PDB file of C-alpha atoms in Angstrom:
ATOM      1  CA  MET A  15      87.473  69.395  86.236  1.00 67.00           C
ATOM      2  CA  LYS A  16      89.541  66.191  86.326  1.00 85.00           C
ATOM      3  CA  GLU A  17      91.646  65.152  89.327  1.00 94.00           C
ATOM      4  CA  ILE A  18      94.624  67.457  89.885  1.00 96.00           C
ATOM      5  CA  ILE A  19      97.966  65.873  90.770  1.00 96.00           C
ATOM      6  CA  VAL A  20     100.279  68.325  92.557  1.00 96.00           C
ATOM      7  CA  LEU A  21     104.001  67.620  92.534  1.00 96.00           C
ATOM      8  CA  GLY A  22     105.915  69.858  94.912  1.00 92.00           C
ATOM      9  CA  GLY A  23     103.053  70.447  97.326  1.00 87.00           C
ATOM     10  CA  SER A  24     105.333  71.025 100.316  1.00 86.00           C
ATOM     11  CA  GLY A  25     106.916  74.100  98.752  1.00 89.00           C
ATOM     12  CA  TYR A  26     105.751  77.683  99.145  1.00 92.00           C
ATOM     13  CA  VAL A  27     103.683  77.887  95.947  1.00 95.00           C
ATOM     14  CA  GLY A  28     102.488  74.297  96.307  1.00 93.00           C
ATOM     15  CA  ASN A  29     101.187  74.843  99.819  1.00 93.00           C
ATOM     16  CA  ALA A  30      99.269  77.949  98.738  1.00 94.00           C
ATOM     17  CA  LEU A  31      97.874  76.157  95.678  1.00 96.00           C
ATOM     18  CA  ILE A  32      96.581  73.230  97.739  1.00 94.00           C
ATOM     19  CA  SER A  33      94.901  75.624 100.184  1.00 93.00           C
ATOM     20  CA  LYS A  34      93.079  77.339  97.326  1.00 94.00           C
ATOM     21  CA  LEU A  35      92.072  74.149  95.508  1.00 93.00           C
ATOM     22  CA  LYS A  36      90.633  72.776  98.756  1.00 90.00           C
ATOM     23  CA  THR A  37      88.330  75.780  99.161  1.00 89.00           C
ATOM     24  CA  GLN A  38      87.028  75.234  95.648  1.00 87.00           C
ATOM     25  CA  LYS A  39      86.371  71.562  96.389  1.00 81.00           C
ATOM     26  CA  ILE A  40      88.482  70.430  93.452  1.00 86.00           C
ATOM     27  CA  LYS A  41      89.583  66.803  93.569  1.00 90.00           C
ATOM     28  CA  ILE A  42      93.337  66.682  94.224  1.00 94.00           C
ATOM     29  CA  ARG A  43      96.134  64.308  95.177  1.00 94.00           C
ATOM     30  CA  VAL A  44      99.549  65.433  96.338  1.00 93.00           C
ATOM     31  CA  MET A  45     102.817  63.566  95.928  1.00 93.00           C
ATOM     32  CA  ILE A  46     104.789  63.314  99.175  1.00 88.00           C
ATOM     33  CA  HIS A  47     108.534  62.721  99.025  1.00 85.00           C
ATOM     34  CA  LYS A  48     110.676  63.873 101.969  1.00 77.00           C
ATOM     35  CA  LYS A  49     108.453  66.567 103.455  1.00 76.00           C
ATOM     36  CA  GLN A  50     104.941  66.044 104.782  1.00 77.00           C
ATOM     37  CA  ILE A  51     102.119  68.538 104.287  1.00 81.00           C
ATOM     38  CA  SER A  52      99.609  69.781 106.832  1.00 79.00           C
ATOM     39  CA  HIS A  53      96.603  69.692 104.509  1.00 82.00           C
ATOM     40  CA  ALA A  54      93.891  67.058 104.840  1.00 79.00           C
ATOM     41  CA  VAL A  55      94.046  65.878 101.220  1.00 89.00           C
ATOM     42  CA  LYS A  56      94.777  62.609  99.477  1.00 92.00           C
ATOM     43  CA  THR A  57      98.505  61.947  99.152  1.00 91.00           C
ATOM     44  CA  PHE A  58     100.807  59.310  97.724  1.00 91.00           C
ATOM     45  CA  GLN A  59     104.461  58.552  98.354  1.00 91.00           C
ATOM     46  CA  GLY A  60     106.613  59.255  95.329  1.00 91.00           C
ATOM     47  CA  ASP A  61     109.801  60.672  93.900  1.00 93.00           C
ATOM     48  CA  ILE A  62     110.001  62.500  90.577  1.00 95.00           C
ATOM     49  CA  THR A  63     113.460  61.032  90.017  1.00 93.00           C
ATOM     50  CA  ASN A  64     111.992  57.507  90.334  1.00 93.00           C
ATOM     51  CA  LEU A  65     110.046  56.469  87.245  1.00 94.00           C
ATOM     52  CA  LYS A  66     108.199  53.573  88.876  1.00 92.00           C
ATOM     53  CA  SER A  67     106.883  55.660  91.776  1.00 90.00           C
ATOM     54  CA  LEU A  68     105.265  58.003  89.256  1.00 93.00           C
ATOM     55  CA  GLU A  69     103.851  55.375  86.939  1.00 92.00           C
ATOM     56  CA  LYS A  70     101.994  53.487  89.647  1.00 92.00           C
ATOM     57  CA  ASN A  71     100.315  56.628  91.014  1.00 93.00           C
ATOM     58  CA  LEU A  72      99.238  58.440  87.857  1.00 95.00           C
ATOM     59  CA  HIS A  73      96.009  57.798  85.947  1.00 94.00           C
ATOM     60  CA  SER A  74      94.571  58.855  82.615  1.00 93.00           C
ATOM     61  CA  ASN A  75      92.056  61.251  84.172  1.00 91.00           C
ATOM     62  CA  ASN A  76      94.781  63.332  85.878  1.00 94.00           C
ATOM     63  CA  ILE A  77      95.957  66.876  85.241  1.00 96.00           C
ATOM     64  CA  VAL A  78      99.517  67.287  86.532  1.00 97.00           C
ATOM     65  CA  VAL A  79     100.897  70.497  88.037  1.00 97.00           C
ATOM     66  CA  ASN A  80     104.669  70.208  88.443  1.00 97.00           C
ATOM     67  CA  LEU A  81     106.109  72.696  90.955  1.00 96.00           C
ATOM     68  CA  ILE A  82     109.277  70.711  91.673  1.00 94.00           C
ATOM     69  CA  GLY A  83     112.753  71.983  90.878  1.00 86.00           C
ATOM     70  CA  GLN A  84     113.043  75.516  92.222  1.00 80.00           C
ATOM     71  CA  ILE A  85     116.293  77.289  93.152  1.00 80.00           C
ATOM     72  CA  LYS A  86     118.724  75.131  95.141  1.00 73.00           C
ATOM     73  CA  ASN A  87     122.346  75.493  96.188  1.00 69.00           C
ATOM     74  CA  ASP A  88     122.973  71.918  95.071  1.00 82.00           C
ATOM     75  CA  GLN A  89     123.304  72.090  91.277  1.00 89.00           C
ATOM     76  CA  SER A  90     123.215  68.315  90.900  1.00 89.00           C
ATOM     77  CA  THR A  91     119.863  68.044  92.681  1.00 90.00           C
ATOM     78  CA  LEU A  92     118.479  70.962  90.681  1.00 92.00           C
ATOM     79  CA  CYS A  93     119.414  69.218  87.445  1.00 94.00           C
ATOM     80  CA  GLN A  94     118.085  65.835  88.566  1.00 94.00           C
ATOM     81  CA  GLU A  95     114.723  67.199  89.677  1.00 93.00           C
ATOM     82  CA  ASN A  96     114.214  69.283  86.555  1.00 95.00           C
ATOM     83  CA  ILE A  97     115.787  67.306  83.708  1.00 96.00           C
ATOM     84  CA  ASP A  98     115.689  63.683  84.898  1.00 95.00           C
ATOM     85  CA  GLY A  99     112.511  64.228  86.886  1.00 96.00           C
ATOM     86  CA  SER A 100     110.658  65.803  83.981  1.00 97.00           C
ATOM     87  CA  ILE A 101     111.682  62.992  81.639  1.00 97.00           C
ATOM     88  CA  ASN A 102     110.284  60.491  84.165  1.00 96.00           C
ATOM     89  CA  LEU A 103     107.087  62.493  84.528  1.00 97.00           C
ATOM     90  CA  LEU A 104     106.589  62.940  80.799  1.00 98.00           C
ATOM     91  CA  GLU A 105     107.281  59.273  80.068  1.00 97.00           C
ATOM     92  CA  SER A 106     104.793  58.311  82.774  1.00 97.00           C
ATOM     93  CA  CYS A 107     102.198  60.649  81.284  1.00 97.00           C
ATOM     94  CA  VAL A 108     102.689  59.104  77.845  1.00 97.00           C
ATOM     95  CA  LYS A 109     102.290  55.597  79.270  1.00 96.00           C
ATOM     96  CA  LYS A 110      99.211  56.540  81.320  1.00 96.00           C
ATOM     97  CA  LYS A 111      97.707  58.627  78.492  1.00 96.00           C
ATOM     98  CA  ILE A 112      97.721  61.842  80.532  1.00 96.00           C
ATOM     99  CA  LYS A 113      97.273  64.792  78.201  1.00 96.00           C
ATOM    100  CA  ASN A 114      97.375  67.880  80.437  1.00 97.00           C
ATOM    101  CA  ILE A 115     100.431  69.214  82.292  1.00 98.00           C
ATOM    102  CA  ILE A 116     101.365  72.561  83.809  1.00 98.00           C
ATOM    103  CA  PHE A 117     105.052  73.182  84.464  1.00 98.00           C
ATOM    104  CA  ILE A 118     106.234  76.047  86.664  1.00 97.00           C
ATOM    105  CA  SER A 119     109.246  77.835  85.210  1.00 98.00           C
ATOM    106  CA  THR A 120     110.789  81.286  85.643  1.00 97.00           C
ATOM    107  CA  ILE A 121     111.260  84.581  83.794  1.00 97.00           C
ATOM    108  CA  ASN A 122     114.980  84.132  84.568  1.00 96.00           C
ATOM    109  CA  VAL A 123     115.193  82.176  81.298  1.00 97.00           C
ATOM    110  CA  TYR A 124     115.124  85.499  79.412  1.00 98.00           C
ATOM    111  CA  GLY A 125     118.308  86.728  81.039  1.00 96.00           C
ATOM    112  CA  ASN A 126     119.248  90.337  81.654  1.00 93.00           C
ATOM    113  CA  ASN A 127     116.830  92.743  79.957  1.00 89.00           C
ATOM    114  CA  ILE A 128     117.234  96.466  80.580  1.00 89.00           C
ATOM    115  CA  LYS A 129     115.401  98.125  77.692  1.00 89.00           C
ATOM    116  CA  LYS A 130     111.996  96.395  77.676  1.00 93.00           C
ATOM    117  CA  SER A 131     109.986  93.781  79.529  1.00 96.00           C
ATOM    118  CA  SER A 132     110.493  90.276  78.167  1.00 97.00           C
ATOM    119  CA  LYS A 133     107.801  88.654  76.034  1.00 98.00           C
ATOM    120  CA  GLU A 134     107.161  84.966  75.439  1.00 98.00           C
ATOM    121  CA  SER A 135     108.208  85.463  71.807  1.00 97.00           C
ATOM    122  CA  ASP A 136     111.666  86.735  72.833  1.00 97.00           C
ATOM    123  CA  VAL A 137     114.652  84.445  72.377  1.00 97.00           C
ATOM    124  CA  PRO A 138     115.728  83.272  75.864  1.00 97.00           C
ATOM    125  CA  ASN A 139     119.255  84.081  76.968  1.00 96.00           C
ATOM    126  CA  PRO A 140     119.737  82.552  80.444  1.00 96.00           C
ATOM    127  CA  GLU A 141     122.706  83.835  82.433  1.00 94.00           C
ATOM    128  CA  THR A 142     122.635  81.530  85.467  1.00 93.00           C
ATOM    129  CA  TYR A 143     122.802  77.781  85.983  1.00 93.00           C
ATOM    130  CA  TYR A 144     119.275  77.782  87.398  1.00 94.00           C
ATOM    131  CA  ALA A 145     117.820  79.632  84.420  1.00 95.00           C
ATOM    132  CA  THR A 146     119.694  77.391  81.968  1.00 96.00           C
ATOM    133  CA  VAL A 147     118.332  74.229  83.593  1.00 96.00           C
ATOM    134  CA  LYS A 148     114.796  75.648  83.556  1.00 97.00           C
ATOM    135  CA  LEU A 149     115.046  76.498  79.860  1.00 98.00           C
ATOM    136  CA  LEU A 150     116.351  73.031  79.002  1.00 97.00           C
ATOM    137  CA  THR A 151     113.458  71.543  80.977  1.00 97.00           C
ATOM    138  CA  GLU A 152     110.952  73.682  79.100  1.00 98.00           C
ATOM    139  CA  GLN A 153     112.327  72.282  75.842  1.00 98.00           C
ATOM    140  CA  LEU A 154     111.658  68.745  77.053  1.00 98.00           C
ATOM    141  CA  TYR A 155     108.005  69.632  77.649  1.00 98.00           C
ATOM    142  CA  ARG A 156     107.796  71.238  74.227  1.00 98.00           C
ATOM    143  CA  TYR A 157     109.224  68.121  72.560  1.00 98.00           C
ATOM    144  CA  TYR A 158     106.798  65.757  74.311  1.00 98.00           C
ATOM    145  CA  SER A 159     103.879  68.094  73.645  1.00 98.00           C
ATOM    146  CA  ILE A 160     104.563  68.054  69.908  1.00 98.00           C
ATOM    147  CA  LYS A 161     105.489  64.386  69.578  1.00 98.00           C
ATOM    148  CA  TYR A 162     102.711  62.956  71.753  1.00 97.00           C
ATOM    149  CA  LYS A 163     100.064  65.658  71.262  1.00 97.00           C
ATOM    150  CA  MET A 164     100.086  66.596  74.939  1.00 97.00           C
ATOM    151  CA  ASN A 165      98.621  69.854  76.242  1.00 97.00           C
ATOM    152  CA  VAL A 166     101.432  71.588  78.097  1.00 98.00           C
ATOM    153  CA  ILE A 167     101.321  75.025  79.707  1.00 98.00           C
ATOM    154  CA  ILE A 168     104.566  76.608  80.889  1.00 98.00           C
ATOM    155  CA  LEU A 169     104.108  79.363  83.464  1.00 98.00           C
ATOM    156  CA  ARG A 170     107.173  81.585  83.769  1.00 98.00           C
ATOM    157  CA  LEU A 171     106.905  83.240  87.173  1.00 98.00           C
ATOM    158  CA  SER A 172     108.578  86.483  88.183  1.00 97.00           C
ATOM    159  CA  ASN A 173     109.911  86.816  91.750  1.00 95.00           C
ATOM    160  CA  VAL A 174     107.250  85.349  94.049  1.00 95.00           C
ATOM    161  CA  TYR A 175     106.802  86.829  97.522  1.00 94.00           C
ATOM    162  CA  GLY A 176     104.207  86.910 100.255  1.00 94.00           C
ATOM    163  CA  PRO A 177     103.377  85.924 103.843  1.00 91.00           C
ATOM    164  CA  LYS A 178     105.280  82.987 105.329  1.00 84.00           C
ATOM    165  CA  LYS A 179     107.959  83.042 102.647  1.00 83.00           C
ATOM    166  CA  SER A 180     111.325  83.535 104.319  1.00 72.00           C
ATOM    167  CA  LEU A 181     113.335  82.634 101.236  1.00 75.00           C
ATOM    168  CA  GLY A 182     113.675  85.151  98.443  1.00 79.00           C
ATOM    169  CA  LEU A 183     114.718  88.773  98.399  1.00 82.00           C
ATOM    170  CA  ILE A 184     111.645  90.452  99.912  1.00 87.00           C
ATOM    171  CA  GLY A 185     111.195  87.849 102.635  1.00 81.00           C
ATOM    172  CA  ARG A 186     114.848  88.165 103.594  1.00 81.00           C
ATOM    173  CA  LEU A 187     114.732  91.972 103.623  1.00 83.00           C
ATOM    174  CA  ILE A 188     111.670  92.114 105.860  1.00 81.00           C
ATOM    175  CA  GLU A 189     113.012  89.482 108.249  1.00 79.00           C
ATOM    176  CA  ASN A 190     116.273  91.449 108.504  1.00 81.00           C
ATOM    177  CA  PHE A 191     114.323  94.590 109.296  1.00 80.00           C
ATOM    178  CA  VAL A 192     112.247  92.918 111.986  1.00 77.00           C
ATOM    179  CA  SER A 193     115.242  91.207 113.599  1.00 79.00           C
ATOM    180  CA  ASN A 194     117.555  94.250 113.262  1.00 82.00           C
ATOM    181  CA  VAL A 195     120.039  92.454 111.035  1.00 84.00           C
ATOM    182  CA  PRO A 196     121.893  94.650 108.485  1.00 84.00           C
ATOM    183  CA  CYS A 197     120.851  94.150 104.850  1.00 82.00           C
ATOM    184  CA  THR A 198     123.406  93.654 102.078  1.00 83.00           C
ATOM    185  CA  LEU A 199     122.299  94.868  98.648  1.00 86.00           C
ATOM    186  CA  ASN A 200     124.124  93.593  95.564  1.00 84.00           C
ATOM    187  CA  HIS A 201     124.534  95.827  92.506  1.00 86.00           C
ATOM    188  CA  ASN A 202     124.610  98.691  95.059  1.00 86.00           C
ATOM    189  CA  GLY A 203     120.871  98.300  95.404  1.00 87.00           C
ATOM    190  CA  ASN A 204     120.300  99.098  91.718  1.00 91.00           C
ATOM    191  CA  GLN A 205     119.266  95.548  90.886  1.00 91.00           C
ATOM    192  CA  LEU A 206     115.836  95.562  89.187  1.00 94.00           C
ATOM    193  CA  ARG A 207     113.225  92.880  89.730  1.00 95.00           C
ATOM    194  CA  ASP A 208     109.605  92.149  88.823  1.00 97.00           C
ATOM    195  CA  PHE A 209     107.737  90.905  91.916  1.00 96.00           C
ATOM    196  CA  ILE A 210     104.433  89.061  92.064  1.00 97.00           C
ATOM    197  CA  PHE A 211     102.355  88.310  95.157  1.00 97.00           C
ATOM    198  CA  ILE A 212     101.593  84.677  95.966  1.00 97.00           C
ATOM    199  CA  ASP A 213      97.798  85.068  95.675  1.00 97.00           C
ATOM    200  CA  ASP A 214      98.180  86.298  92.097  1.00 98.00           C
ATOM    201  CA  VAL A 215     100.410  83.330  91.257  1.00 98.00           C
ATOM    202  CA  ILE A 216      97.795  80.889  92.551  1.00 98.00           C
ATOM    203  CA  ASP A 217      95.076  82.698  90.620  1.00 97.00           C
ATOM    204  CA  ALA A 218      97.146  82.312  87.454  1.00 98.00           C
ATOM    205  CA  ILE A 219      97.681  78.575  87.983  1.00 97.00           C
ATOM    206  CA  ILE A 220      93.969  77.997  88.548  1.00 96.00           C
ATOM    207  CA  LYS A 221      93.068  80.020  85.461  1.00 96.00           C
ATOM    208  CA  ALA A 222      95.516  77.889  83.469  1.00 97.00           C
ATOM    209  CA  LEU A 223      93.863  74.741  84.827  1.00 95.00           C
ATOM    210  CA  GLU A 224      90.417  76.025  83.898  1.00 93.00           C
ATOM    211  CA  LYS A 225      91.469  77.189  80.438  1.00 90.00           C
ATOM    212  CA  ASN A 226      92.769  73.758  79.422  1.00 82.00           C
ATOM    213  CA  LYS A 227      94.541  75.098  76.333  1.00 92.00           C
ATOM    214  CA  LYS A 228      95.457  72.717  73.544  1.00 96.00           C
ATOM    215  CA  GLY A 229      99.017  72.150  72.404  1.00 97.00           C
ATOM    216  CA  PHE A 230     102.071  73.893  73.868  1.00 98.00           C
ATOM    217  CA  SER A 231     101.810  77.336  75.475  1.00 98.00           C
ATOM    218  CA  ILE A 232     104.058  79.657  77.480  1.00 98.00           C
ATOM    219  CA  PHE A 233     102.818  82.497  79.684  1.00 98.00           C
ATOM    220  CA  ASN A 234     104.615  85.103  81.769  1.00 98.00           C
ATOM    221  CA  ILE A 235     103.019  85.413  85.196  1.00 98.00           C
ATOM    222  CA  SER A 236     104.272  88.741  86.456  1.00 98.00           C
ATOM    223  CA  GLN A 237     103.369  92.249  87.525  1.00 96.00           C
ATOM    224  CA  GLY A 238     105.010  93.568  84.394  1.00 96.00           C
ATOM    225  CA  LYS A 239     106.750  96.240  86.471  1.00 96.00           C
ATOM    226  CA  ARG A 240     110.306  96.499  87.747  1.00 96.00           C
ATOM    227  CA  TYR A 241     111.585  97.999  90.970  1.00 95.00           C
ATOM    228  CA  LYS A 242     115.057  98.849  92.215  1.00 94.00           C
ATOM    229  CA  ILE A 243     115.869  96.920  95.356  1.00 91.00           C
ATOM    230  CA  LYS A 244     117.047 100.064  97.140  1.00 91.00           C
ATOM    231  CA  ASN A 245     113.637 101.618  96.425  1.00 92.00           C
ATOM    232  CA  ILE A 246     111.902  98.607  97.928  1.00 91.00           C
ATOM    233  CA  VAL A 247     114.058  99.046 101.031  1.00 90.00           C
ATOM    234  CA  ASP A 248     112.887 102.668 101.222  1.00 90.00           C
ATOM    235  CA  ILE A 249     109.234 101.569 100.934  1.00 89.00           C
ATOM    236  CA  ILE A 250     109.660  99.039 103.749  1.00 85.00           C
ATOM    237  CA  GLN A 251     111.452 101.525 105.988  1.00 85.00           C
ATOM    238  CA  HIS A 252     108.717 104.092 105.477  1.00 86.00           C
ATOM    239  CA  MET A 253     106.016 101.490 105.983  1.00 83.00           C
ATOM    240  CA  ILE A 254     107.378 100.294 109.327  1.00 79.00           C
ATOM    241  CA  ASN A 255     108.745 103.725 110.342  1.00 82.00           C
ATOM    242  CA  LYS A 256     112.135 102.270 111.106  1.00 79.00           C
ATOM    243  CA  LYS A 257     115.647 102.631 109.731  1.00 81.00           C
ATOM    244  CA  ILE A 258     117.940  99.669 109.329  1.00 76.00           C
ATOM    245  CA  LYS A 259     121.625  99.520 108.471  1.00 80.00           C
ATOM    246  CA  ILE A 260     122.165  98.905 104.765  1.00 83.00           C
ATOM    247  CA  LYS A 261     125.363  97.556 103.252  1.00 83.00           C
ATOM    248  CA  LYS A 262     125.634  98.277  99.543  1.00 83.00           C
ATOM    249  CA  SER A 263     127.862  95.963  97.565  1.00 82.00           C
ATOM    250  CA  SER A 264     129.145  96.271  94.009  1.00 83.00           C
ATOM    251  CA  ASN A 265     129.066  92.470  93.823  1.00 80.00           C
ATOM    252  CA  LYS A 266     127.070  91.310  90.769  1.00 79.00           C
ATOM    253  CA  PRO A 267     126.192  87.649  91.338  1.00 80.00           C
ATOM    254  CA  ASP A 268     123.252  87.517  88.920  1.00 84.00           C
ATOM    255  CA  GLU A 269     121.189  89.522  86.439  1.00 90.00           C
ATOM    256  CA  LYS A 270     120.863  93.242  87.046  1.00 91.00           C
ATOM    257  CA  CYS A 271     117.359  93.419  85.553  1.00 94.00           C
ATOM    258  CA  LEU A 272     114.608  90.835  85.151  1.00 95.00           C
ATOM    259  CA  TRP A 273     111.038  91.782  84.208  1.00 96.00           C
ATOM    260  CA  ALA A 274     108.368  90.311  81.997  1.00 98.00           C
ATOM    261  CA  ASN A 275     105.407  91.438  79.934  1.00 98.00           C
ATOM    262  CA  ASN A 276     102.158  89.757  81.085  1.00 98.00           C
ATOM    263  CA  SER A 277      99.859  90.910  78.256  1.00 98.00           C
ATOM    264  CA  LYS A 278      99.581  87.418  76.747  1.00 98.00           C
ATOM    265  CA  ALA A 279      98.402  85.926  80.062  1.00 98.00           C
ATOM    266  CA  LYS A 280      95.927  88.788  80.459  1.00 98.00           C
ATOM    267  CA  LYS A 281      94.493  88.162  77.002  1.00 97.00           C
ATOM    268  CA  GLU A 282      94.435  84.366  76.864  1.00 97.00           C
ATOM    269  CA  LEU A 283      94.094  83.351  80.523  1.00 97.00           C
ATOM    270  CA  ASN A 284      92.141  86.368  81.749  1.00 97.00           C
ATOM    271  CA  PHE A 285      94.918  86.835  84.312  1.00 97.00           C
ATOM    272  CA  LYS A 286      95.290  90.183  86.040  1.00 96.00           C
ATOM    273  CA  PRO A 287      97.455  90.806  89.123  1.00 97.00           C
ATOM    274  CA  LYS A 288      95.349  92.214  91.954  1.00 97.00           C
ATOM    275  CA  ILE A 289      97.960  92.895  94.658  1.00 97.00           C
ATOM    276  CA  ASN A 290     100.328  95.785  93.962  1.00 95.00           C
ATOM    277  CA  LEU A 291     103.770  95.906  95.538  1.00 94.00           C
ATOM    278  CA  LYS A 292     102.922  98.313  98.360  1.00 91.00           C
ATOM    279  CA  LYS A 293      99.926  96.269  99.499  1.00 94.00           C
ATOM    280  CA  GLY A 294     101.840  93.016  99.118  1.00 94.00           C
ATOM    281  CA  LEU A 295     104.734  94.312 101.196  1.00 92.00           C
ATOM    282  CA  GLY A 296     102.309  95.336 103.926  1.00 89.00           C
ATOM    283  CA  LEU A 297     100.694  91.890 104.008  1.00 90.00           C
ATOM    284  CA  THR A 298     104.097  90.194 104.047  1.00 88.00           C
ATOM    285  CA  PHE A 299     105.456  92.423 106.815  1.00 83.00           C
ATOM    286  CA  LYS A 300     102.376  91.811 108.938  1.00 81.00           C
ATOM    287  CA  SER A 301     102.919  88.057 108.657  1.00 74.00           C
ATOM    288  CA  VAL A 302     106.608  88.235 109.533  1.00 67.00           C
ATOM    289  CA  LYS A 303     106.004  90.567 112.475  1.00 62.00           C
ATOM    290  CA  THR A 304     103.309  88.237 113.852  1.00 58.00           C
ATOM    291  CA  SER A 305     105.639  85.231 113.661  1.00 55.00           C
ATOM    292  CA  TYR A 306     108.367  87.095 115.551  1.00 48.00           C
ATOM    293  CA  ASN A 307     105.951  88.283 118.221  1.00 54.00           C
ATOM    294  CA  GLY A 308     104.728  84.742 118.719  1.00 49.00           C
TER     295      GLY A 308
END
């Protein structure tokens, strides 16, 4: 396999990906911007919003995995990293004759979907700023893939959770349980989400790297199952044998239901989630409890 360039290596998914690639002795380089990483791998200083910093560090034998541009409170930064940053990256790849890119997106682009799990062939209907920006960014990759004959794989992830992830719904719930902080559940706890464990996400990215598909492709990386948040709370309470105060709120800040069909990834990438929700919650709780106990 060619040298892998990881953008966004200091994030949760990026850190896990680097750890896995190291064990497989795959040649990698990681772009460092503001945050350093603890891994002993080759790095370079760069900024996805700076065209020159990308151009001077990319080479024709690279495969780029772009993990930058996940949920942020700052909408301007989110837009810059996704839209402007992706234009810089794609222009750099054209100039350096790089043909293979993986971009990490989200199943949020489908919008609210109650009746059936979303498929890649469905027409996206984003309902949040984050999802809208991600969909616009996907379209940039599609355009460059067609115009410049680049091989682009879009991986639309469902809600990622796992050990050491404090951000996100499951991480926040478990930390609240451990620290005895009341949990507030929007949609009165009836919000439905499709969760995927971090190890399965990394497996999917590596399978996409190995597959090296031609042209432009989109894959849902998900469990393909949906769970009510109040039911997840019940599972956690039973698992740790502890009750915690729950505050149910009728507030509806985002989609009530997000879930995605993963049959295409199973067929074409040989992807199959191995960690079910109950096991994943147990592994995540164990990690959080250990960190609190020192």
